[in-house]
Coordinates of C-alpha atoms in Angstrom, one line a residue:
M4 CA -85.1 53.6 -18.5
N5 CA -84.3 49.6 -18.2
T6 CA -80.7 48.4 -17.8
H7 CA -79.4 44.9 -18.1
L8 CA -78.0 43.1 -14.3
G9 CA -76.0 40.4 -16.1
D10 CA -78.2 37.9 -14.8
G11 CA -81.2 37.7 -16.9
G12 CA -83.3 40.6 -15.0
F13 CA -83.8 44.3 -15.1
A14 CA -84.3 47.1 -13.2
D15 CA -86.2 50.6 -13.6
L16 CA -83.3 53.2 -13.5
D17 CA -85.7 56.1 -14.5
G18 CA -85.5 59.1 -12.1
T19 CA -82.2 57.9 -10.6
R20 CA -79.7 60.1 -9.6
L21 CA -76.0 58.9 -10.3
E22 CA -75.1 60.2 -6.1
A23 CA -77.7 57.6 -5.0
M24 CA -77.0 54.8 -7.1
T25 CA -74.8 51.6 -5.8
C26 CA -71.1 52.4 -7.9
E27 CA -68.7 49.7 -7.6
P28 CA -65.2 51.1 -6.9
L29 CA -63.1 51.5 -10.1
L30 CA -59.6 51.6 -9.1
T31 CA -59.1 48.2 -7.5
R32 CA -56.4 46.0 -6.9
D33 CA -58.1 43.8 -10.1
Y34 CA -58.3 47.1 -11.9
E35 CA -54.1 47.4 -11.1
T36 CA -53.7 43.7 -12.3
R37 CA -56.1 43.0 -14.9
P38 CA -58.2 46.3 -15.9
S39 CA -59.6 44.1 -19.1
L40 CA -61.4 41.7 -16.8
V41 CA -62.6 44.9 -14.9
Y42 CA -64.2 46.5 -18.1
E43 CA -65.4 43.2 -19.2
R44 CA -67.3 42.7 -15.7
L45 CA -68.7 45.7 -16.1
R46 CA -69.8 45.5 -19.7
Q47 CA -71.3 42.6 -18.9
R48 CA -73.5 43.8 -15.6
H49 CA -74.2 47.1 -17.0
G50 CA -73.9 47.1 -20.9
P51 CA -71.2 50.5 -22.9
V52 CA -72.4 52.2 -20.0
A53 CA -71.1 51.4 -16.2
P54 CA -71.4 53.6 -12.6
V55 CA -68.4 53.4 -10.9
D56 CA -66.7 54.9 -7.8
L57 CA -63.8 57.2 -8.5
L58 CA -62.3 57.4 -5.1
G59 CA -65.3 58.1 -3.3
V60 CA -66.9 60.4 -6.0
P61 CA -69.4 58.5 -8.8
A62 CA -69.0 59.0 -12.4
W63 CA -70.2 57.2 -15.4
L64 CA -67.1 55.0 -17.3
V65 CA -67.9 54.9 -21.1
L66 CA -67.2 51.4 -22.3
G67 CA -68.5 50.9 -25.7
Y68 CA -66.8 51.8 -28.7
R69 CA -69.5 53.9 -30.4
E70 CA -70.6 55.1 -27.6
A71 CA -67.5 56.6 -26.8
L72 CA -67.4 57.9 -30.3
E73 CA -70.3 59.9 -29.6
V74 CA -69.3 61.3 -26.6
L75 CA -65.7 62.8 -28.1
Q76 CA -67.3 63.9 -31.4
D77 CA -70.0 66.1 -29.8
D78 CA -68.7 69.2 -27.8
D79 CA -72.0 70.3 -27.5
R80 CA -73.7 67.3 -25.6
W81 CA -70.9 66.3 -23.6
P82 CA -69.4 69.5 -23.1
K83 CA -65.7 69.8 -21.3
G84 CA -65.5 72.7 -18.0
L85 CA -65.8 71.8 -14.5
E86 CA -68.3 74.9 -14.0
N87 CA -70.5 71.7 -16.0
W88 CA -69.9 69.0 -13.2
R89 CA -73.6 69.4 -11.1
A90 CA -72.0 67.6 -8.0
R91 CA -69.1 70.1 -7.8
S92 CA -71.4 73.0 -8.1
E93 CA -73.6 71.7 -5.5
G94 CA -70.4 71.2 -3.1
E95 CA -70.8 67.5 -3.3
V96 CA -67.0 66.9 -4.4
P97 CA -64.8 66.2 -1.1
A98 CA -62.3 69.1 -0.9
D99 CA -59.6 66.2 -0.4
W100 CA -60.7 64.2 -3.4
P101 CA -57.3 63.1 -4.8
L102 CA -58.2 64.1 -8.3
G103 CA -59.1 67.7 -7.4
P104 CA -55.6 68.7 -8.1
S105 CA -55.1 67.7 -11.5
L106 CA -58.2 68.5 -12.8
E107 CA -58.1 72.1 -11.2
V108 CA -55.7 73.3 -12.7
N109 CA -58.2 73.7 -15.9
H110 CA -55.7 73.4 -18.9
I111 CA -56.7 72.9 -22.7
L112 CA -57.1 69.4 -22.2
I113 CA -60.1 70.2 -19.3
Q114 CA -61.1 73.2 -19.6
G115 CA -64.0 74.1 -22.4
G116 CA -66.0 77.3 -23.6
S117 CA -65.4 79.8 -26.2
G118 CA -61.5 80.0 -25.0
H119 CA -60.7 76.9 -26.1
G120 CA -60.4 77.6 -29.7
P121 CA -57.6 80.7 -29.5
L122 CA -55.9 78.3 -27.1
R123 CA -55.5 75.3 -29.0
K124 CA -54.5 77.2 -32.0
A125 CA -51.9 79.1 -29.9
W126 CA -50.6 75.5 -29.0
E127 CA -50.4 74.4 -32.6
V128 CA -48.2 77.3 -33.2
A129 CA -46.2 77.0 -30.6
L130 CA -45.4 73.4 -31.0
K131 CA -45.1 73.7 -34.6
P132 CA -41.0 75.0 -34.8
F133 CA -40.2 71.7 -32.5
Q134 CA -41.8 69.7 -34.8
D135 CA -40.9 71.7 -38.8
P136 CA -38.0 69.5 -40.1
R137 CA -36.8 73.1 -41.4
H138 CA -37.0 74.9 -38.5
P139 CA -33.8 75.1 -36.0
Q140 CA -35.5 74.2 -33.1
A141 CA -37.1 71.1 -34.7
K142 CA -33.3 69.9 -35.1
R143 CA -32.3 70.9 -31.8
L144 CA -34.7 69.0 -30.5
K145 CA -34.4 65.3 -31.7
A146 CA -30.1 66.2 -31.4
A147 CA -31.1 66.8 -27.4
V148 CA -33.7 63.8 -27.2
T149 CA -30.7 61.7 -28.9
A150 CA -28.0 62.8 -26.6
Y151 CA -30.3 62.5 -23.5
A152 CA -31.2 58.8 -24.5
D153 CA -27.5 58.2 -25.0
D154 CA -26.2 59.6 -21.7
L155 CA -28.9 57.6 -19.9
I156 CA -27.6 54.6 -21.5
T157 CA -24.3 55.1 -20.8
L158 CA -25.0 55.6 -17.7
V159 CA -26.8 52.2 -17.1
G160 CA -24.0 50.5 -18.8
E161 CA -21.4 52.5 -16.0
G162 CA -21.2 49.1 -14.3
G163 CA -20.2 47.2 -17.9
G164 CA -21.5 46.0 -20.8
T165 CA -23.9 43.5 -19.7
G166 CA -26.4 43.0 -17.0
V167 CA -29.7 44.0 -15.3
A168 CA -31.5 47.3 -15.4
D169 CA -35.1 48.6 -14.5
L170 CA -35.8 50.3 -18.1
S171 CA -38.6 52.3 -16.7
A172 CA -37.0 54.0 -13.8
Q173 CA -33.6 54.5 -15.3
F174 CA -35.0 55.3 -19.3
S175 CA -38.4 55.9 -20.1
R176 CA -39.5 57.9 -17.3
P177 CA -36.4 60.4 -16.9
L178 CA -35.8 60.6 -20.9
P179 CA -38.8 62.8 -21.1
L180 CA -38.7 65.0 -18.3
M181 CA -35.1 66.0 -19.6
V182 CA -36.6 66.5 -22.7
A183 CA -38.9 68.8 -20.9
S184 CA -36.8 70.6 -19.6
H185 CA -35.4 71.4 -22.8
L186 CA -38.5 72.5 -24.2
L187 CA -39.6 74.3 -21.4
G188 CA -36.2 76.7 -21.4
F189 CA -35.2 75.3 -17.9
P190 CA -32.0 77.2 -16.9
G191 CA -29.6 74.4 -16.2
S192 CA -31.3 71.6 -13.5
Q193 CA -33.3 73.8 -12.3
G194 CA -36.5 72.4 -12.9
D195 CA -35.7 68.7 -11.9
D196 CA -37.6 68.8 -8.6
A197 CA -40.6 70.2 -10.0
L198 CA -40.7 67.9 -12.7
M199 CA -40.0 64.6 -10.7
D200 CA -43.0 66.3 -8.8
M201 CA -45.3 66.0 -11.9
W202 CA -45.3 62.1 -11.8
R203 CA -46.7 62.6 -7.6
V204 CA -49.6 64.4 -9.4
L205 CA -50.4 62.1 -12.4
D206 CA -50.0 59.1 -10.1
A207 CA -52.8 60.9 -8.1
G208 CA -51.3 59.9 -4.2
P209 CA -51.5 61.0 -1.0
D210 CA -48.1 63.5 -1.8
A211 CA -50.3 64.9 -5.3
E212 CA -51.7 68.0 -3.8
P213 CA -48.4 69.3 -2.0
A214 CA -46.6 68.3 -4.8
L215 CA -48.8 70.4 -7.3
E216 CA -48.2 73.7 -5.1
R217 CA -44.5 73.2 -5.1
L218 CA -44.6 72.7 -9.1
L219 CA -47.2 75.4 -10.3
V220 CA -45.0 77.7 -7.6
T221 CA -42.0 77.1 -10.1
L222 CA -43.8 76.5 -13.4
A223 CA -45.2 80.2 -12.6
D224 CA -41.7 81.3 -11.7
L225 CA -40.8 80.0 -14.9
A226 CA -43.7 81.6 -17.2
R227 CA -42.9 85.0 -15.4
S228 CA -39.1 85.2 -16.6
K229 CA -40.2 84.0 -19.9
M230 CA -42.9 87.0 -20.3
E231 CA -40.1 89.3 -19.1
K232 CA -37.7 87.6 -21.5
P233 CA -38.8 85.5 -24.2
G234 CA -36.4 83.1 -25.8
D235 CA -36.4 79.8 -28.3
D236 CA -38.4 77.3 -26.2
F237 CA -42.3 76.4 -26.0
P238 CA -43.3 79.1 -23.1
S239 CA -42.0 82.0 -25.4
Y240 CA -43.8 80.6 -28.7
L241 CA -46.9 80.5 -26.9
V242 CA -47.2 84.2 -25.0
A243 CA -46.3 85.0 -28.3
A244 CA -49.2 83.7 -30.1
H245 CA -51.3 84.2 -27.6
P246 CA -50.6 87.1 -26.5
N247 CA -53.5 88.3 -23.8
L248 CA -52.6 84.7 -21.5
S249 CA -52.2 85.6 -17.8
L250 CA -49.0 84.6 -15.7
D251 CA -51.8 82.0 -14.3
Q252 CA -52.8 80.9 -17.5
L253 CA -49.3 80.4 -18.7
A254 CA -48.4 78.3 -15.8
R255 CA -51.2 76.0 -16.1
E256 CA -50.4 75.3 -20.3
L257 CA -47.0 74.3 -18.6
F258 CA -48.4 71.7 -16.8
M259 CA -50.2 70.7 -19.3
L260 CA -47.2 70.1 -21.5
L261 CA -45.3 68.5 -18.6
G262 CA -47.9 65.9 -17.8
M263 CA -48.0 65.3 -21.6
T264 CA -44.1 64.5 -22.2
S265 CA -43.4 63.1 -19.1
D266 CA -46.1 60.2 -18.4
H267 CA -47.5 59.4 -21.3
V268 CA -43.9 59.7 -23.0
G269 CA -42.2 57.4 -20.8
I270 CA -44.8 54.9 -21.1
L271 CA -45.3 55.0 -24.3
I272 CA -41.6 54.1 -25.0
S273 CA -41.5 50.9 -22.2
N274 CA -44.9 49.2 -24.1
T275 CA -42.9 49.8 -27.6
V276 CA -39.7 48.0 -26.0
V277 CA -41.9 45.1 -24.4
E278 CA -43.8 44.5 -27.7
V279 CA -40.8 44.7 -29.9
I280 CA -38.7 42.5 -27.5
S281 CA -41.7 40.0 -26.6
G282 CA -44.3 40.6 -29.5
E283 CA -44.2 38.7 -33.1
D284 CA -41.9 38.5 -35.3
G285 CA -44.0 40.2 -37.6
V286 CA -43.2 43.2 -35.0
R287 CA -39.6 42.7 -34.6
S288 CA -39.3 42.9 -38.7
S289 CA -40.8 46.0 -38.6
L290 CA -38.8 47.4 -36.5
S291 CA -35.8 46.2 -38.1
A292 CA -37.8 47.6 -41.7
G293 CA -37.8 50.7 -40.0
M294 CA -41.7 50.7 -39.4
L295 CA -41.1 52.9 -35.4
R296 CA -44.2 54.4 -35.9
E297 CA -46.1 51.5 -36.7
T298 CA -45.1 49.6 -34.3
M299 CA -45.9 52.6 -31.6
N300 CA -49.1 53.0 -33.3
R301 CA -49.9 49.4 -32.3
V302 CA -49.0 49.7 -28.8
V303 CA -50.9 52.7 -28.4
M304 CA -54.2 51.1 -29.8
R305 CA -53.0 47.5 -27.8
K306 CA -52.3 49.6 -24.4
P307 CA -53.1 53.0 -24.3
P308 CA -51.0 55.1 -22.0
L309 CA -53.8 57.3 -21.5
V310 CA -56.9 55.0 -20.6
N311 CA -59.2 57.4 -19.3
F312 CA -59.7 60.6 -20.7
V313 CA -60.6 63.7 -18.7
P314 CA -64.0 64.1 -17.7
R315 CA -67.0 65.2 -19.8
F316 CA -70.5 66.4 -18.7
A317 CA -73.7 66.0 -19.8
A318 CA -75.4 69.0 -21.5
E319 CA -79.2 67.6 -20.7
D320 CA -80.9 64.1 -19.8
T321 CA -79.0 62.2 -22.9
E322 CA -79.8 58.3 -22.8
L323 CA -76.6 56.5 -23.4
G324 CA -76.2 52.9 -23.6
S325 CA -78.8 51.3 -21.3
Y326 CA -79.3 54.6 -18.7
T327 CA -80.2 58.1 -18.7
I328 CA -77.3 60.3 -18.3
R329 CA -78.4 63.5 -16.1
A330 CA -77.4 67.0 -16.3
G331 CA -74.3 67.9 -15.1
D332 CA -73.3 64.1 -14.4
P333 CA -69.8 64.1 -15.2
V334 CA -68.9 61.5 -18.0
W335 CA -65.3 59.5 -18.3
V336 CA -64.6 58.0 -21.7
S337 CA -62.1 54.8 -21.5
S338 CA -60.1 54.3 -24.3
A339 CA -58.9 51.0 -23.1
A340 CA -62.2 49.6 -22.4
A341 CA -63.4 50.6 -25.7
H342 CA -60.3 48.9 -27.6
A343 CA -61.7 45.8 -25.3
D344 CA -65.4 46.2 -27.4
P345 CA -66.5 43.6 -29.6
V346 CA -67.6 46.4 -31.6
F347 CA -64.0 47.4 -32.2
A348 CA -61.9 44.4 -31.4
D349 CA -63.3 41.8 -33.8
H350 CA -62.3 44.1 -36.4
V351 CA -58.6 44.4 -35.7
A352 CA -56.4 41.9 -37.4
S353 CA -53.9 40.9 -34.6
N354 CA -51.7 39.3 -37.0
S355 CA -51.1 42.5 -39.2
T356 CA -48.0 44.8 -38.9
I357 CA -49.9 47.9 -40.0
S358 CA -52.8 48.7 -37.4
T359 CA -55.7 50.8 -37.9
R360 CA -56.1 54.4 -37.0
A361 CA -59.6 54.0 -35.9
H362 CA -58.5 53.3 -32.1
L363 CA -59.0 56.5 -29.9
S364 CA -55.9 56.9 -27.6
W365 CA -55.5 60.5 -29.2
G366 CA -59.0 61.3 -28.7
A367 CA -61.8 62.3 -31.8
G368 CA -63.8 64.7 -32.8
R369 CA -62.6 68.6 -32.4
R370 CA -60.9 67.8 -28.9
Q371 CA -58.8 65.2 -29.8
C372 CA -55.2 65.5 -29.2
P373 CA -54.0 68.4 -31.5
D374 CA -51.4 67.0 -34.6
P375 CA -48.2 68.5 -33.1
A376 CA -48.8 67.5 -29.8
R377 CA -49.6 63.9 -31.2
E378 CA -45.8 64.4 -33.3
L379 CA -44.2 65.8 -30.6
A380 CA -45.0 62.4 -28.2
S381 CA -44.4 59.8 -31.0
T382 CA -41.0 61.8 -32.1
V383 CA -39.6 61.7 -28.8
A384 CA -40.7 58.0 -28.1
A385 CA -39.3 57.2 -31.6
V386 CA -36.0 58.0 -31.2
G387 CA -35.6 57.3 -27.5
V388 CA -36.7 53.3 -28.7
G389 CA -34.3 53.8 -31.8
R390 CA -31.2 54.3 -29.7
L391 CA -32.1 51.7 -27.0
F392 CA -31.8 49.1 -29.8
E393 CA -29.0 50.8 -31.3
R394 CA -27.1 51.0 -28.6
F395 CA -27.8 47.5 -26.8
S396 CA -26.8 44.2 -29.3
H397 CA -29.4 42.3 -26.5
L398 CA -32.6 43.3 -24.3
D399 CA -34.5 40.3 -23.0
L400 CA -37.3 41.1 -20.4
A401 CA -35.9 39.8 -17.2
L402 CA -39.3 38.7 -16.5
P403 CA -42.2 36.8 -18.4
A404 CA -44.6 39.5 -20.0
D405 CA -47.5 38.4 -18.2
Q406 CA -45.7 39.2 -14.8
L407 CA -44.1 42.4 -15.7
P408 CA -45.6 45.1 -12.6
W409 CA -48.3 47.8 -14.0
R410 CA -49.0 50.6 -11.9
S411 CA -52.8 52.6 -12.6
S412 CA -53.7 56.2 -12.0
P413 CA -57.4 57.2 -13.0
F414 CA -55.8 58.7 -16.2
M415 CA -52.7 56.7 -17.2
R416 CA -52.0 53.0 -16.9
G417 CA -48.1 52.0 -17.4
L418 CA -45.1 49.6 -16.0
R419 CA -44.0 50.6 -12.8
S420 CA -40.5 48.8 -13.4
L421 CA -39.1 47.0 -17.0
P422 CA -36.6 44.7 -15.7
V423 CA -34.3 43.8 -19.0
R424 CA -30.8 41.7 -19.2
Y425 CA -29.1 43.7 -21.6
E426 CA -25.3 43.6 -23.3
L427 CA -24.6 46.9 -24.8
S428 CA -23.1 47.2 -28.7
P429 CA -19.2 48.2 -28.6
V430 CA -18.7 51.6 -28.8
P431 CA -17.7 52.6 -32.6
E432 CA -14.9 54.6 -33.2
P433 CA -15.1 58.5 -33.6
P434 CA -15.4 60.0 -36.7
T435 CA -12.8 61.3 -38.3
A436 CA -12.6 65.2 -38.6
H437 CA -13.8 66.8 -42.5
A438 CA -13.7 69.9 -44.0
P439 CA -16.0 72.2 -41.6
G440 CA -19.5 72.8 -43.4
P441 CA -22.6 74.1 -42.8
Q442 CA -23.3 74.8 -38.9
T443 CA -26.5 72.8 -37.1
P444 CA -27.4 74.6 -33.7
G445 CA -26.5 72.1 -31.3
P446 CA -28.8 71.0 -28.7
V447 CA -29.2 72.5 -25.4
V448 CA -27.7 69.8 -22.9
P449 CA -26.2 70.5 -19.3
D450 CA -22.7 69.9 -18.7
Q451 CA -21.1 67.4 -16.4
S452 CA -20.6 70.0 -13.8
V453 CA -24.2 70.7 -13.9
R454 CA -25.4 67.1 -14.0
Q455 CA -23.5 66.8 -10.6
R456 CA -25.7 69.1 -9.1
S457 CA -28.8 67.8 -10.9
S458 CA -31.5 65.7 -8.3
L459 CA -32.7 64.1 -11.1
W460 CA -29.1 62.8 -12.3
R461 CA -28.1 62.1 -8.7
Y462 CA -31.5 59.7 -8.0
L463 CA -30.9 58.0 -11.2
T464 CA -26.7 57.3 -10.7
G465 CA -28.4 56.0 -7.0
L466 CA -30.6 54.0 -8.7
I467 CA -27.7 52.4 -10.6
R468 CA -25.4 51.8 -7.8
S469 CA -27.8 50.6 -5.5
G470 CA -28.9 47.4 -7.6
R471 CA -25.5 46.6 -7.7

């Protein structure tokens, strides 16, 4: 098969294994600051599929929208599951590869095979109580997110009604951690250190492996306690829906929940805030009209938190784009690159407050993110963003939007910090007492004495006080 090199010439690559090709490193400084330029350079040189180097391991990166759909929608030709990775089976993936720890967890997003269907159904059953407005857990969740958001905003404004804050470090990242603790049923602040380790794993830094080891130990302890004494929380619901889960399997699924509710939701909150503050008038008016969910849909299309999906693998030699993908080759679909593909981008109206649902931010096909999981992420983000714009009478970026610092990992892309100038709204008078009515179960919110012992709360308080 021939491939276009971008200068008018072609190279015959038939018979060339991925491991023998010269692959351009993907995770460079250019990728962290301007990934769109990297995608375009790869697209010009290779077409819709490009060989890249992922921290020392070769892989195929899917840049084209049509090709991304083809891979995501065909589980037979492009299955998940690390057992399908030829280089890994042959011992060619380094034991200290930085991405290894997060992929080896092998939770629902990564694994393939016949066990995925029952596990996915169990996930949907376990998450439903948190999304069904008739269920007490859904009411508790919304109340808990609101309470956590208000506490964080109050902490930001501890030094006065106006000031400068980093909304990423002081709000967008800690809020989902606090929500995750609520969903998992952690007692008090027991899980704070473990939840913060989730950041280290997702960032795939040098401390990712020890962080993962600590995290899995804590999650295994939590899983064991929920198996022995179930409660009204996600782990207990998941075990009830899938009684055959082992302790190790349950701990891995709890890891997946942490990943979904921590980095992903935190990035979505920050990106939505930037979109509202710096966006066109249509964005601001859509928010004031109550169209917060529509604004978030535009955000995940333009700046998806999950920029690269976990790998799939060619079941057999298959032509994709300008290359032949060999059986067992890893294929990473980039939703961010696919959204920049003219095939998709040229058909999106940039000035419309109503955005397309054809984006790939939640995946596609049978393996796309389940509806309850999408709804959970959207609910937490929407409540968080809503409380910000209700509690602050003024929010403005402290840096131009194009100078905000970004951090990129192999999976996620989000703001490293979100500096803002703020002005708090006056605190309303507490409502007068009324005759007692039907009681709604309250959220499980740690009291102040517990929070003072919380490593997460001490960390946040230290951030705010050091910035004064």
